[in-house]
Coordinates of C-alpha atoms in Angstrom, one line a residue:
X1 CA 47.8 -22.1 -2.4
X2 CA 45.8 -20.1 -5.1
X3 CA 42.8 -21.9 -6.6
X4 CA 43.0 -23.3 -10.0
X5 CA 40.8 -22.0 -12.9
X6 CA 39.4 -25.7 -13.3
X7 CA 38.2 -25.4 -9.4
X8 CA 34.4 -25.9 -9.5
X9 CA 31.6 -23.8 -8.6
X10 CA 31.2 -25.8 -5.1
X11 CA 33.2 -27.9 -3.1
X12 CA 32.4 -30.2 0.3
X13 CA 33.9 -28.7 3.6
X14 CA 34.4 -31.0 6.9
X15 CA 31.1 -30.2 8.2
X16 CA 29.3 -32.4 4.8
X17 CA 27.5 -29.4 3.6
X18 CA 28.2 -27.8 0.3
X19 CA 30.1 -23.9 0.2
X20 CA 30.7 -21.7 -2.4
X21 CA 34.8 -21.1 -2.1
X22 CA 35.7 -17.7 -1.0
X23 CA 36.9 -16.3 -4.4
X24 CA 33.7 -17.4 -6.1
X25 CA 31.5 -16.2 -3.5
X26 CA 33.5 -13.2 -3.3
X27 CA 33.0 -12.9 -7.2
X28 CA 28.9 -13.4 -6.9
X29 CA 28.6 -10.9 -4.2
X30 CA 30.7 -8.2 -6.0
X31 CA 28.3 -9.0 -9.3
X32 CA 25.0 -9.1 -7.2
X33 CA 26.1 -5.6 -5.3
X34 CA 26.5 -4.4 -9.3
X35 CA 23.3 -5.3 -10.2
X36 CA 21.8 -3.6 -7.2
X37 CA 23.6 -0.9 -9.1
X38 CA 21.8 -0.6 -11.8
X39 CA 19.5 2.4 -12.2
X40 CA 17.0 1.4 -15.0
X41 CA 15.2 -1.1 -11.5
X42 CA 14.5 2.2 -9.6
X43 CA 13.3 3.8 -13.0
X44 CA 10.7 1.0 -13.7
X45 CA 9.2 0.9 -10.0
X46 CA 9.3 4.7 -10.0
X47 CA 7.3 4.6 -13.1
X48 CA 4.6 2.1 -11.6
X49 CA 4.7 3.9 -8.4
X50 CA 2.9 7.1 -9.7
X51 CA -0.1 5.1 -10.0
X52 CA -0.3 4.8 -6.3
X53 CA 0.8 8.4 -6.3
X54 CA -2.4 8.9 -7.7
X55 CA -4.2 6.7 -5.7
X56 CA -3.2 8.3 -2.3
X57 CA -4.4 11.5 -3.8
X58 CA -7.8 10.6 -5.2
X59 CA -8.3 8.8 -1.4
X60 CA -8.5 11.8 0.6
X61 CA -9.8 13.6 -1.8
X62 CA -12.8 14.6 0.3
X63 CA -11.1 15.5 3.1
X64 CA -10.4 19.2 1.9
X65 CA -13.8 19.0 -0.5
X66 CA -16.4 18.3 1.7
X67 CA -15.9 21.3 3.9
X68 CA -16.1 23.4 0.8
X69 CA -19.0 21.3 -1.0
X70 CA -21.3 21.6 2.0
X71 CA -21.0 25.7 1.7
X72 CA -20.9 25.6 -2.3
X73 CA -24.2 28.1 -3.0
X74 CA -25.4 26.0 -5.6
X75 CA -28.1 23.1 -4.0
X76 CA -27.4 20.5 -6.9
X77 CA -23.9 20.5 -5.7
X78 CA -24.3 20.8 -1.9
X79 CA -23.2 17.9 0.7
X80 CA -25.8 17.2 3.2
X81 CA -24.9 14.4 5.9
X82 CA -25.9 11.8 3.6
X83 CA -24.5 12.6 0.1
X84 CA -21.5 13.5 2.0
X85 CA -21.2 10.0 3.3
X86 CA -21.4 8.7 -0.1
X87 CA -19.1 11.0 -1.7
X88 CA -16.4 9.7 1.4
X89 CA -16.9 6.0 1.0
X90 CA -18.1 5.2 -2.4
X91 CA -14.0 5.1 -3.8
X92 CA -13.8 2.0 -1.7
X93 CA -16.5 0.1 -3.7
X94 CA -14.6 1.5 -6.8
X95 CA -11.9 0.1 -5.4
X96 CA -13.3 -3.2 -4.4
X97 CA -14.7 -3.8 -7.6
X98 CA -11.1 -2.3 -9.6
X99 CA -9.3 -5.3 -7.3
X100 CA -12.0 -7.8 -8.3
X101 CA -11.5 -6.8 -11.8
X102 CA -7.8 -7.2 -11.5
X103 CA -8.0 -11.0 -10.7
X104 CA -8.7 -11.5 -14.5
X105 CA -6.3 -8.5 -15.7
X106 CA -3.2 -9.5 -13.9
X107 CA -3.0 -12.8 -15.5
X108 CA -4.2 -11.9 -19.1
X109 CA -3.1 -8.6 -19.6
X110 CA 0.3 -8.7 -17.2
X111 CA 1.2 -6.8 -14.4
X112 CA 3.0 -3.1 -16.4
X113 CA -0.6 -3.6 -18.6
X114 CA -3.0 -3.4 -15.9
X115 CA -1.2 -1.0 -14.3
X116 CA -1.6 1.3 -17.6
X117 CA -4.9 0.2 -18.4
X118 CA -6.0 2.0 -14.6
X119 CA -5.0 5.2 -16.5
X120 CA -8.3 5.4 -18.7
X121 CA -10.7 5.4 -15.5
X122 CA -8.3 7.4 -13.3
X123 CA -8.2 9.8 -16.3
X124 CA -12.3 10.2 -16.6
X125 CA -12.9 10.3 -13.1
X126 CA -11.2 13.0 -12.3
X127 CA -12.3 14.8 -15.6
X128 CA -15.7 14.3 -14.1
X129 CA -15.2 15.9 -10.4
X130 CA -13.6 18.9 -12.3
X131 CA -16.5 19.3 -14.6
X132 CA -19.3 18.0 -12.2
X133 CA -22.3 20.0 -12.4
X134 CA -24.0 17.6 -9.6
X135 CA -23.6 15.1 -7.3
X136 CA -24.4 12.6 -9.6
X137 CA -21.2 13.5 -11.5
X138 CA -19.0 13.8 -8.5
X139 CA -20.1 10.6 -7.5
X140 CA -19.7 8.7 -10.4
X141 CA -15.9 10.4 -10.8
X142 CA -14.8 8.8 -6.8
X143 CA -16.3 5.5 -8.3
X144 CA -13.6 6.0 -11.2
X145 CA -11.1 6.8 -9.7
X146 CA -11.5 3.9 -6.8
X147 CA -12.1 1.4 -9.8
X148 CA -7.9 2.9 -10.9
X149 CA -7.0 2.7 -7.2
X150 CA -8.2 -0.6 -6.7
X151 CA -6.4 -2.1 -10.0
X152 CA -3.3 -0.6 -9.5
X153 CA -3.0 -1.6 -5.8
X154 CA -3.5 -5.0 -6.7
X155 CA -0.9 -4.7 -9.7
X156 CA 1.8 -2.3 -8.3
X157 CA 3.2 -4.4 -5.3
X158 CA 3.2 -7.7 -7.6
X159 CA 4.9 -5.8 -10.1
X160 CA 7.6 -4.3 -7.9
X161 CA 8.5 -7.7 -5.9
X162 CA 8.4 -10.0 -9.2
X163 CA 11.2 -7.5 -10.7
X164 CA 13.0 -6.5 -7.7
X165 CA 16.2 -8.2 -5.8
X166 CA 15.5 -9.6 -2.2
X167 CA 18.1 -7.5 -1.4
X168 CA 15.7 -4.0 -2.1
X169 CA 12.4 -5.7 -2.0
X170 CA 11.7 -4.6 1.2
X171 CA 12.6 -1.0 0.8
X172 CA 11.2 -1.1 -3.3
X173 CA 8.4 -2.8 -1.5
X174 CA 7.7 0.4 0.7
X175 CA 8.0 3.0 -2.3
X176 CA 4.0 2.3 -3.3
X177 CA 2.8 2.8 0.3
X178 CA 5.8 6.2 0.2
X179 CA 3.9 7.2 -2.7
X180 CA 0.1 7.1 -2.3
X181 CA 1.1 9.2 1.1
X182 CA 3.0 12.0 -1.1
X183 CA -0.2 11.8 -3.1
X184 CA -2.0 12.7 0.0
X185 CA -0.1 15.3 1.0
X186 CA 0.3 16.9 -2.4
X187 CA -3.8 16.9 -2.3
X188 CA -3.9 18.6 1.5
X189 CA -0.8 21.4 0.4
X190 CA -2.9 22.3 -2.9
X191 CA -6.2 22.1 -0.8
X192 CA -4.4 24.9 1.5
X193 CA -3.2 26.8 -1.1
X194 CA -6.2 26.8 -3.4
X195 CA -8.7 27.5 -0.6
X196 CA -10.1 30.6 -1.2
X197 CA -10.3 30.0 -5.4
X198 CA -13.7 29.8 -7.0
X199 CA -12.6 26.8 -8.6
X200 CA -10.4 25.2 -5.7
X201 CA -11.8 22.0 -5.5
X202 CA -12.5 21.6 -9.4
X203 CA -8.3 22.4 -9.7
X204 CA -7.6 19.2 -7.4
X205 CA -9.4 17.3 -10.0
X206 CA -7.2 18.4 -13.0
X207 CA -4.3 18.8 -10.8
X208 CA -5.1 14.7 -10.2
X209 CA -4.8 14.2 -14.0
X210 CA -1.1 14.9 -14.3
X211 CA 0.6 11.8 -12.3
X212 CA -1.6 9.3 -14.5
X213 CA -0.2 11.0 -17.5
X214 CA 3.0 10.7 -16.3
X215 CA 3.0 7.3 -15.4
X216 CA 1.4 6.0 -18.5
X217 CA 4.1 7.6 -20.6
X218 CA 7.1 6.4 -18.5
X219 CA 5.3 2.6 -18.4
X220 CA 5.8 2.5 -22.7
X221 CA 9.2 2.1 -22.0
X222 CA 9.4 0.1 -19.1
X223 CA 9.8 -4.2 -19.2
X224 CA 7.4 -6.1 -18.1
X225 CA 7.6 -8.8 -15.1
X226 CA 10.5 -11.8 -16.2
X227 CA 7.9 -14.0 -13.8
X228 CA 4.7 -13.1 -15.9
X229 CA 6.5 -13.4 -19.6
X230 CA 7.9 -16.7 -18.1
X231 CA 4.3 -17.5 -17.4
X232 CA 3.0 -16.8 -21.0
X233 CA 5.9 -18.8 -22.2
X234 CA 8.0 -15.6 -23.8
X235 CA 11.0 -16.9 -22.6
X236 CA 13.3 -14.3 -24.9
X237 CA 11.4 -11.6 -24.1
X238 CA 11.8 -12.4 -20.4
X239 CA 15.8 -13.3 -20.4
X240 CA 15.4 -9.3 -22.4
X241 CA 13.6 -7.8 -19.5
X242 CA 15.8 -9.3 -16.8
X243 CA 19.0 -8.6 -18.7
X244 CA 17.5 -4.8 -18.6
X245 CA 17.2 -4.8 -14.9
X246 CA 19.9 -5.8 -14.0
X247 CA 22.4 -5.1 -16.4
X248 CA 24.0 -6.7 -19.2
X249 CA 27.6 -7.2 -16.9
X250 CA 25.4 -9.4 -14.2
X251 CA 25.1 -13.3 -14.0
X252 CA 21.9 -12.4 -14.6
X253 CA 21.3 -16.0 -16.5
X254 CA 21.6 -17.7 -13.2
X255 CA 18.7 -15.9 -11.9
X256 CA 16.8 -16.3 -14.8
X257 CA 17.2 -20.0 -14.3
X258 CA 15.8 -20.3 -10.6
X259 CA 12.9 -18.0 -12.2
X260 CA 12.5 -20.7 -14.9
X261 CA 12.4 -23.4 -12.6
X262 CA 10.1 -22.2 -10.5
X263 CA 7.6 -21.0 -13.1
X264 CA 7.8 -24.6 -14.7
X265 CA 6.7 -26.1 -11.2
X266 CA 3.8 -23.6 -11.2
X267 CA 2.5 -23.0 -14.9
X268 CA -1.0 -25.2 -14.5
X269 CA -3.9 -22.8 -13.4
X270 CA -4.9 -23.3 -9.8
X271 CA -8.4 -26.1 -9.4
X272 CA -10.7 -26.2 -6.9
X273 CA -8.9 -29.0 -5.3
X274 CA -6.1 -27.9 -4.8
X275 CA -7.6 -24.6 -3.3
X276 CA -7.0 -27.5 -0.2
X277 CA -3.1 -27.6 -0.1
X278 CA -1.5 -25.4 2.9
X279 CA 1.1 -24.1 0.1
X280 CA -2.3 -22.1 -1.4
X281 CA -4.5 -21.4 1.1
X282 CA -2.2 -20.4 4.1
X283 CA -0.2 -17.5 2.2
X284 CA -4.2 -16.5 0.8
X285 CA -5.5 -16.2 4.6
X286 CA -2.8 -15.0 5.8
X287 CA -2.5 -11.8 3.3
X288 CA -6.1 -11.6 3.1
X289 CA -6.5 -11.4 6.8
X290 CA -4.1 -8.5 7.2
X291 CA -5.6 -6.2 4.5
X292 CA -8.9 -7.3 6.5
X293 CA -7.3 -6.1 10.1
X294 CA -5.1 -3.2 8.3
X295 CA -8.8 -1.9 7.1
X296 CA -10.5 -2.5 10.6
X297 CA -7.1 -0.2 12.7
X298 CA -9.8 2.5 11.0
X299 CA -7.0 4.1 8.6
X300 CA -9.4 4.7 5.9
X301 CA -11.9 6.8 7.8
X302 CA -9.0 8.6 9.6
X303 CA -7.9 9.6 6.2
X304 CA -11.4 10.3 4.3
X305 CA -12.3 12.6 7.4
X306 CA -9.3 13.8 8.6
X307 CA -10.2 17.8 8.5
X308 CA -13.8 16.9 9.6
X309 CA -12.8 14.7 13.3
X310 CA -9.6 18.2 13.9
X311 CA -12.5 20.0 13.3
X312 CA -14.8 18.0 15.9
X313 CA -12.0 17.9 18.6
X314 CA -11.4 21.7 17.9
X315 CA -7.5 21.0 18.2
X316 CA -5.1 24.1 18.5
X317 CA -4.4 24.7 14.9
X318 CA -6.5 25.0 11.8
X319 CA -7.8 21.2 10.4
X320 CA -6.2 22.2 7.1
X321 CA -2.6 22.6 8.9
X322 CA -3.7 20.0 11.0
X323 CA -4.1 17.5 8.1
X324 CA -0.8 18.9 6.2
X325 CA 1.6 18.4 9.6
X326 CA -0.3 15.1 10.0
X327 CA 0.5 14.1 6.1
X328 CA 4.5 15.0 6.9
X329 CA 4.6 12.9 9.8
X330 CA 3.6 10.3 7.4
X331 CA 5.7 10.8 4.6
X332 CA 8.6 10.6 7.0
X333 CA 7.4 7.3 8.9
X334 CA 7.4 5.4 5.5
X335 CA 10.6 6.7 4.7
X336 CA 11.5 5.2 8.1
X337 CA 10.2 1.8 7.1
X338 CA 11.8 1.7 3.8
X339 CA 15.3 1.9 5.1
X340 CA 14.4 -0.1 8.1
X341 CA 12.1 -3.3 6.3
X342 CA 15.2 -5.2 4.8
X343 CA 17.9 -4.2 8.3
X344 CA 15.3 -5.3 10.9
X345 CA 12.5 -7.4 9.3
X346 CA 9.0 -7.2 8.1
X347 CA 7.8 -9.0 11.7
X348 CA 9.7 -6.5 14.6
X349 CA 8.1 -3.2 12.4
X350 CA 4.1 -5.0 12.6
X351 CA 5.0 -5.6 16.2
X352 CA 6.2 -2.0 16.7
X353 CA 3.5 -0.4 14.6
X354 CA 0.3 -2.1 15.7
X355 CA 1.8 -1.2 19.1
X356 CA 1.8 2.8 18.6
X357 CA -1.2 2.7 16.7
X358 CA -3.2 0.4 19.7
X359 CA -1.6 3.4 22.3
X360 CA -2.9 6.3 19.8
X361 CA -6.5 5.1 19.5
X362 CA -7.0 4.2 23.0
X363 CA -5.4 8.1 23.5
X364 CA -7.7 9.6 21.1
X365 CA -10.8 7.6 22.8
X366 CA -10.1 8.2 26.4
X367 CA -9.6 12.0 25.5
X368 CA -12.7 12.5 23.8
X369 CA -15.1 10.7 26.4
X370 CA -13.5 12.5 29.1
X371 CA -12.7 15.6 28.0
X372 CA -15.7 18.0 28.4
X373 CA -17.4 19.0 25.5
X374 CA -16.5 23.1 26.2
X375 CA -12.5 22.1 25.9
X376 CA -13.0 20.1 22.9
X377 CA -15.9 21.5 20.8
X378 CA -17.2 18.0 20.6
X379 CA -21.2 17.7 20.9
X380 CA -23.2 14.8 21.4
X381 CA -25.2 13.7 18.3
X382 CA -24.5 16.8 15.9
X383 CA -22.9 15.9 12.9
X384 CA -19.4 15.4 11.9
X385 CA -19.9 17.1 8.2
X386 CA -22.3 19.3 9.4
X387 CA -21.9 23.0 8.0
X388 CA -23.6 23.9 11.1
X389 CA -21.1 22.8 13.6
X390 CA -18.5 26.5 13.0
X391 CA -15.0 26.3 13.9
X392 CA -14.4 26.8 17.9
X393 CA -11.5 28.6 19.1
X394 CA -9.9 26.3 21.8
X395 CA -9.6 27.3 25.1
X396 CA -6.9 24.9 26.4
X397 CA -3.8 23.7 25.1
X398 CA -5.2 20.3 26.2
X399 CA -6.9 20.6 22.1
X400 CA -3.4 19.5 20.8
X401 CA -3.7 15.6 22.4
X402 CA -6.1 14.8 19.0
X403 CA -3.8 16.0 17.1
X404 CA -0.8 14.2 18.6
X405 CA -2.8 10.6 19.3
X406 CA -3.1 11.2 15.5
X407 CA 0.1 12.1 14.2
X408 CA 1.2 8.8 16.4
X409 CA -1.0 6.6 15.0
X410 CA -0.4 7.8 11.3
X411 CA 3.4 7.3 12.3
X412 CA 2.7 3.8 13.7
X413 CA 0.7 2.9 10.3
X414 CA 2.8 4.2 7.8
X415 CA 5.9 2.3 10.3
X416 CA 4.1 -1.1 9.4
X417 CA 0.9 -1.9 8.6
X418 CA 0.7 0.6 5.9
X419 CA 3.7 -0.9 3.3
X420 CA 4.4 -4.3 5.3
X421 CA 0.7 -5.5 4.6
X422 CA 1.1 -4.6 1.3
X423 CA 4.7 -6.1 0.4
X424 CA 3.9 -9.3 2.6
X425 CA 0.9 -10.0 0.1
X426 CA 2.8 -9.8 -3.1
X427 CA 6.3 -11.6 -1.4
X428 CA 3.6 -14.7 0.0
X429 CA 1.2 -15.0 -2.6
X430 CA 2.4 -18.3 -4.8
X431 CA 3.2 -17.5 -8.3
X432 CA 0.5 -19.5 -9.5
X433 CA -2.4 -17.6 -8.0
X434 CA -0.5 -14.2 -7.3
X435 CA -2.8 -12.3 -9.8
X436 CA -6.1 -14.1 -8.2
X437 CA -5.5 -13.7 -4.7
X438 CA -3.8 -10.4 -4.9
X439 CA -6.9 -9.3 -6.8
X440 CA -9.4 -11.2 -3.8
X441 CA -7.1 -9.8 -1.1
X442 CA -8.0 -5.8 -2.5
X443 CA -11.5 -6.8 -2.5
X444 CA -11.7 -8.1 1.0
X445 CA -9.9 -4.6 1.7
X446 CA -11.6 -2.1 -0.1
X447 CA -15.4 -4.0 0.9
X448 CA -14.5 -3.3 4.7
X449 CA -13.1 -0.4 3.9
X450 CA -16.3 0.9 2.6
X451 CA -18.6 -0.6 5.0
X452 CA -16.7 1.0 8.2
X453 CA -16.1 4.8 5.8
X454 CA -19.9 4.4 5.5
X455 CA -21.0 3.4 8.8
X456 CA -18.4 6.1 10.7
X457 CA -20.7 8.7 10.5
X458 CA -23.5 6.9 11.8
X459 CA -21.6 5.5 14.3
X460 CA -20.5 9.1 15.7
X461 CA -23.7 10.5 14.9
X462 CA -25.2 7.5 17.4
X463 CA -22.8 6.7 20.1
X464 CA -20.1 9.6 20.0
X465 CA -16.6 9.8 18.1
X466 CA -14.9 8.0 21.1
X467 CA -16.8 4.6 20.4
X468 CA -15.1 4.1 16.7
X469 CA -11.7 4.9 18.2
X470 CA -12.0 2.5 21.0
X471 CA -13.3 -0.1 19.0
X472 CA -10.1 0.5 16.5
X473 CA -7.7 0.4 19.7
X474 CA -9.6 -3.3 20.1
X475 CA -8.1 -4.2 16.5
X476 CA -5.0 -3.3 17.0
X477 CA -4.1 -5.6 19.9
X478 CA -5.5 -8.1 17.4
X479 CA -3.0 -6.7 15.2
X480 CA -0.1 -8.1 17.4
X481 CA -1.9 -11.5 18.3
X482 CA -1.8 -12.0 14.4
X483 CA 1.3 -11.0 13.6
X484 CA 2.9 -12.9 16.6
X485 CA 1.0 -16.4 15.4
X486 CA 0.4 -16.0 11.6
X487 CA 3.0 -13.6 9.8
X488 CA 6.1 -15.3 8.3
X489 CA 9.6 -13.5 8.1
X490 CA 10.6 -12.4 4.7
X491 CA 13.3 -10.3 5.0
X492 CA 16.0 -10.9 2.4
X493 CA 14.5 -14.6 1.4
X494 CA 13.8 -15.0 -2.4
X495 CA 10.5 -15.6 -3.8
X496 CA 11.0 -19.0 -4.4
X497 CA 12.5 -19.7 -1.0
X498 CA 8.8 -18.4 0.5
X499 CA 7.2 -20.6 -1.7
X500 CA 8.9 -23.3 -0.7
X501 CA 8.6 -22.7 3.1
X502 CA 4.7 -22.9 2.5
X503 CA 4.9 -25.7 0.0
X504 CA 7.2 -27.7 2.5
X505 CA 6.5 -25.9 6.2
X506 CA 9.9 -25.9 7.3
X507 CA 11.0 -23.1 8.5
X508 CA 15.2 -24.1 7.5
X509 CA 13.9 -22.7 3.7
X510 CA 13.8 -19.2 5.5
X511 CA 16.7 -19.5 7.4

């Protein structure tokens, strides 16, 4: 027998639990499937993405620069060890103090603001490392453009979970991490290609320019976060923004509802008391402590030095290919995660990539304490930057385990700990406090970030390049510890269903 039209929404079934009926359930499914359908969600998070396009770009900006900085002829713009240090790490105290900056800016200006407002630094750093006439100016332009890094990296993931479906937040939640490593590779491919130039490194800069351009023109036009406007108490304005993503034909009033709600549960500031409560401070640690552990793997230096350690290990190819093939591999690991995160769950992919990345550091140790120094180029206490340490032709075929171990842990990052960390921290973080602790969990990332970029080099210079490695291969088996006792499953659970598994601690809100 056909159901009437005056059949409600929900009916009682033998087991005492309420059901949706099959033709109304049938009917919400086929409406949230058209929403997913609707392209102007994809056009807004491509449009915030480009920040972290930029991002990944300005990070490894060294990499290709530093070789040709410590040969540049003129002595006010040459890299010795030290300066070359700075010019490697200094982005992450950019960085550090763009996340601690965005702490205030995520909760006055908005999320699509802040992200814009990274432009202007972004913008001046790099005109400064194009027109740098010393190191003074190169300096002060990887401050810059750390300070944009930093804010949009706190900005971009809240941005992209608060407007997305749970449905795609895992694989919308990968496209800022998919990004920032197509900024990297763009950077290594136009570092190949414009080697040779008298102006190579000065055309990165400008070439760094056009993504910010791009993705403060396409942010004009893009809406801002329902969440946030619910926030400020725009309530039209955010029914307008979530009607525009996800189409006027959508029950998209029913969502706005549950946003409402939870909003109004949330909209005092956070006190210092109630800093106390397990439904604050657990999501807090917990985010904070993997951008903490994601730092300590060693990604950063990895990345920053990339050319200089496949130059070290004297692997089979040039380090510029080297860095290039290892930038692919990337790329295509992130794509990897992206279709995977919301089939087989944020947890299995931490497992899976702390794994590969514990196997590739302990690889890349072994190899370079055992390996003798004739096979390998390596040399005990010379320099990694050093202009004096020439290319060495290997001799065995044995030179291509650094750049495997490498290319495996890259893959193994960019499988988990790359995107996961970040999506983890924006899906966790309680409305409330999202803009504070997402800016407090950047700083925490970008201050040990800098401290283990600075201390690399002295490290290598002191006790070999196998001690940093082996040391990282020690923070990746914490890696698994922590994601095994601390790190919620997310996949396809609503925002306000995670906040209510924190708020409550049972675990049937994320079942």
């Amino acid at each position: 027998m056909e159901p009437s039209a005056r059949e409600p929404l929900i009916r009682r079934t033998s087991s005492s639990y309420w059901t949706f009926p099959e033709n109304a359930g049938k009917r919400i499914d086929r409406e949230y499937l058209q929403s997913l359908h609707n392209k102007r969600l994809y056009l807004a998070v491509f449009a915030a993405v480009l920040g972290n396009f930029s991002f990944g770009f300005a990070l490894v900006y060294p990499s290709p620069v530093i070789p040709a900085l410590e040969a540049h002829p003129s002595p006010v713009l040459r890299l010795d060890q030290n300066t070359a240090s700075w010019f490697g790490s200094v982005f992450m105290l950019g960085a550090a103090a763009g996340g601690l900056s965005t702490m205030l800016l995520n909760d006055r200006l908005g999320r699509k603001l802040s992200i814009m407002f990274s432009a202007l630094p972004s913008a001046v750093g790099y005109a400064l490392m194009a027109g740098a006439q010393g190191t003074g100016m190169l300096l002060l332009g990887r401050v810059l453009t750390g300070y944009a890094g930093g804010v949009t990296s706190a900005s971009i993931p809240v941005y992209i979970s608060e407007i997305s479906h749970p449905r795609v937040r895992g694989t919308l939640g990968a496209c800022p991490q998919m990004m920032a490593v197509l900024g990297s590779l763009v950077l290594y491919a136009l570092g190949k290609y414009l080697t040779g130039l008298v102006l190579d490194w000065r055309w990165l800069a400008v070439a760094g320019e056009v993504p910010v351009l791009a993705m403060s023109i396409l942010l004009c036009f893009m809406p801002n976060s329902p969440r946030f406007l619910l926030s400020q108490g725009k309530e039209d304005e955010a029914l307008g923004s979530l009607c525009w993503l996800r189409g006027k034909d959508t029950d998209y009033t029913r969502e706005y509802e549950q946003i409402k709600d939870s909003v109004r549960k949330q909209s005092r500031r956070v006190s210092c008391a109630e800093i106390k409560d397990p439904f604050l401070y657990k999501p807090i640690l917990i985010a904070g402590g993997m951008r903490f552990l994601q730092q300590l793997s060693g990604v950063t230096c990895i990345l920053v030095y990339l050319q200089p350690i496949f130059k070290k290990t004297s692997v089979i190819l040039k380090p510029e290919y080297d860095a290039a093939l290892v930038g692919l591999v990337r790329l295509f690991s992130v794509a990897i995660a992206a279709v995977s995160m919301d089939k087989a769950g944020r947890k299995i992919l931490l497992f899976v990539s702390a794994g590969v990345m514990l196997v590739s550091n302990l690889t890349m140790g072994i190899y370079i304490h055992f390996v003798p120094a004739s096979q390998n180029g390596t040399i005990a206490n010379k320099t990694l930057v050093s202009s004096a340490n020439p290319f060495a032709e290997p001799t065995n075929y044995i030179t291509l385990i650094p750049l495997l171990a490498t290319m495996f842990f890259i893959m193994g990052y960019a499988m988990g700990w790359g995107p996961i960390t970040w999506l983890l921290m924006s899906e966790i973080l309680p409305l409330k406090a999202r803009g504070v602790a997402s800016g407090l969990c950047v700083v925490v990332s970008w201050l040990t970030a800098f401290a283990l970029t600075q201390s690399f080099l002295l490290a290598v210079n002191t006790f070999g390049l196998e001690v940093p490695f082996l040391f990282f291969a020690v923070i990746c088996a914490g890696n698994i510890l922590f994601t095994g006792c601390c790190v919620p499953e997310t996949k396809g659970r609503s925002l306000e269903q995670i906040e209510a598994f924190f708020r409550t601690g049972r675990r049937s809100f994320m079942r």
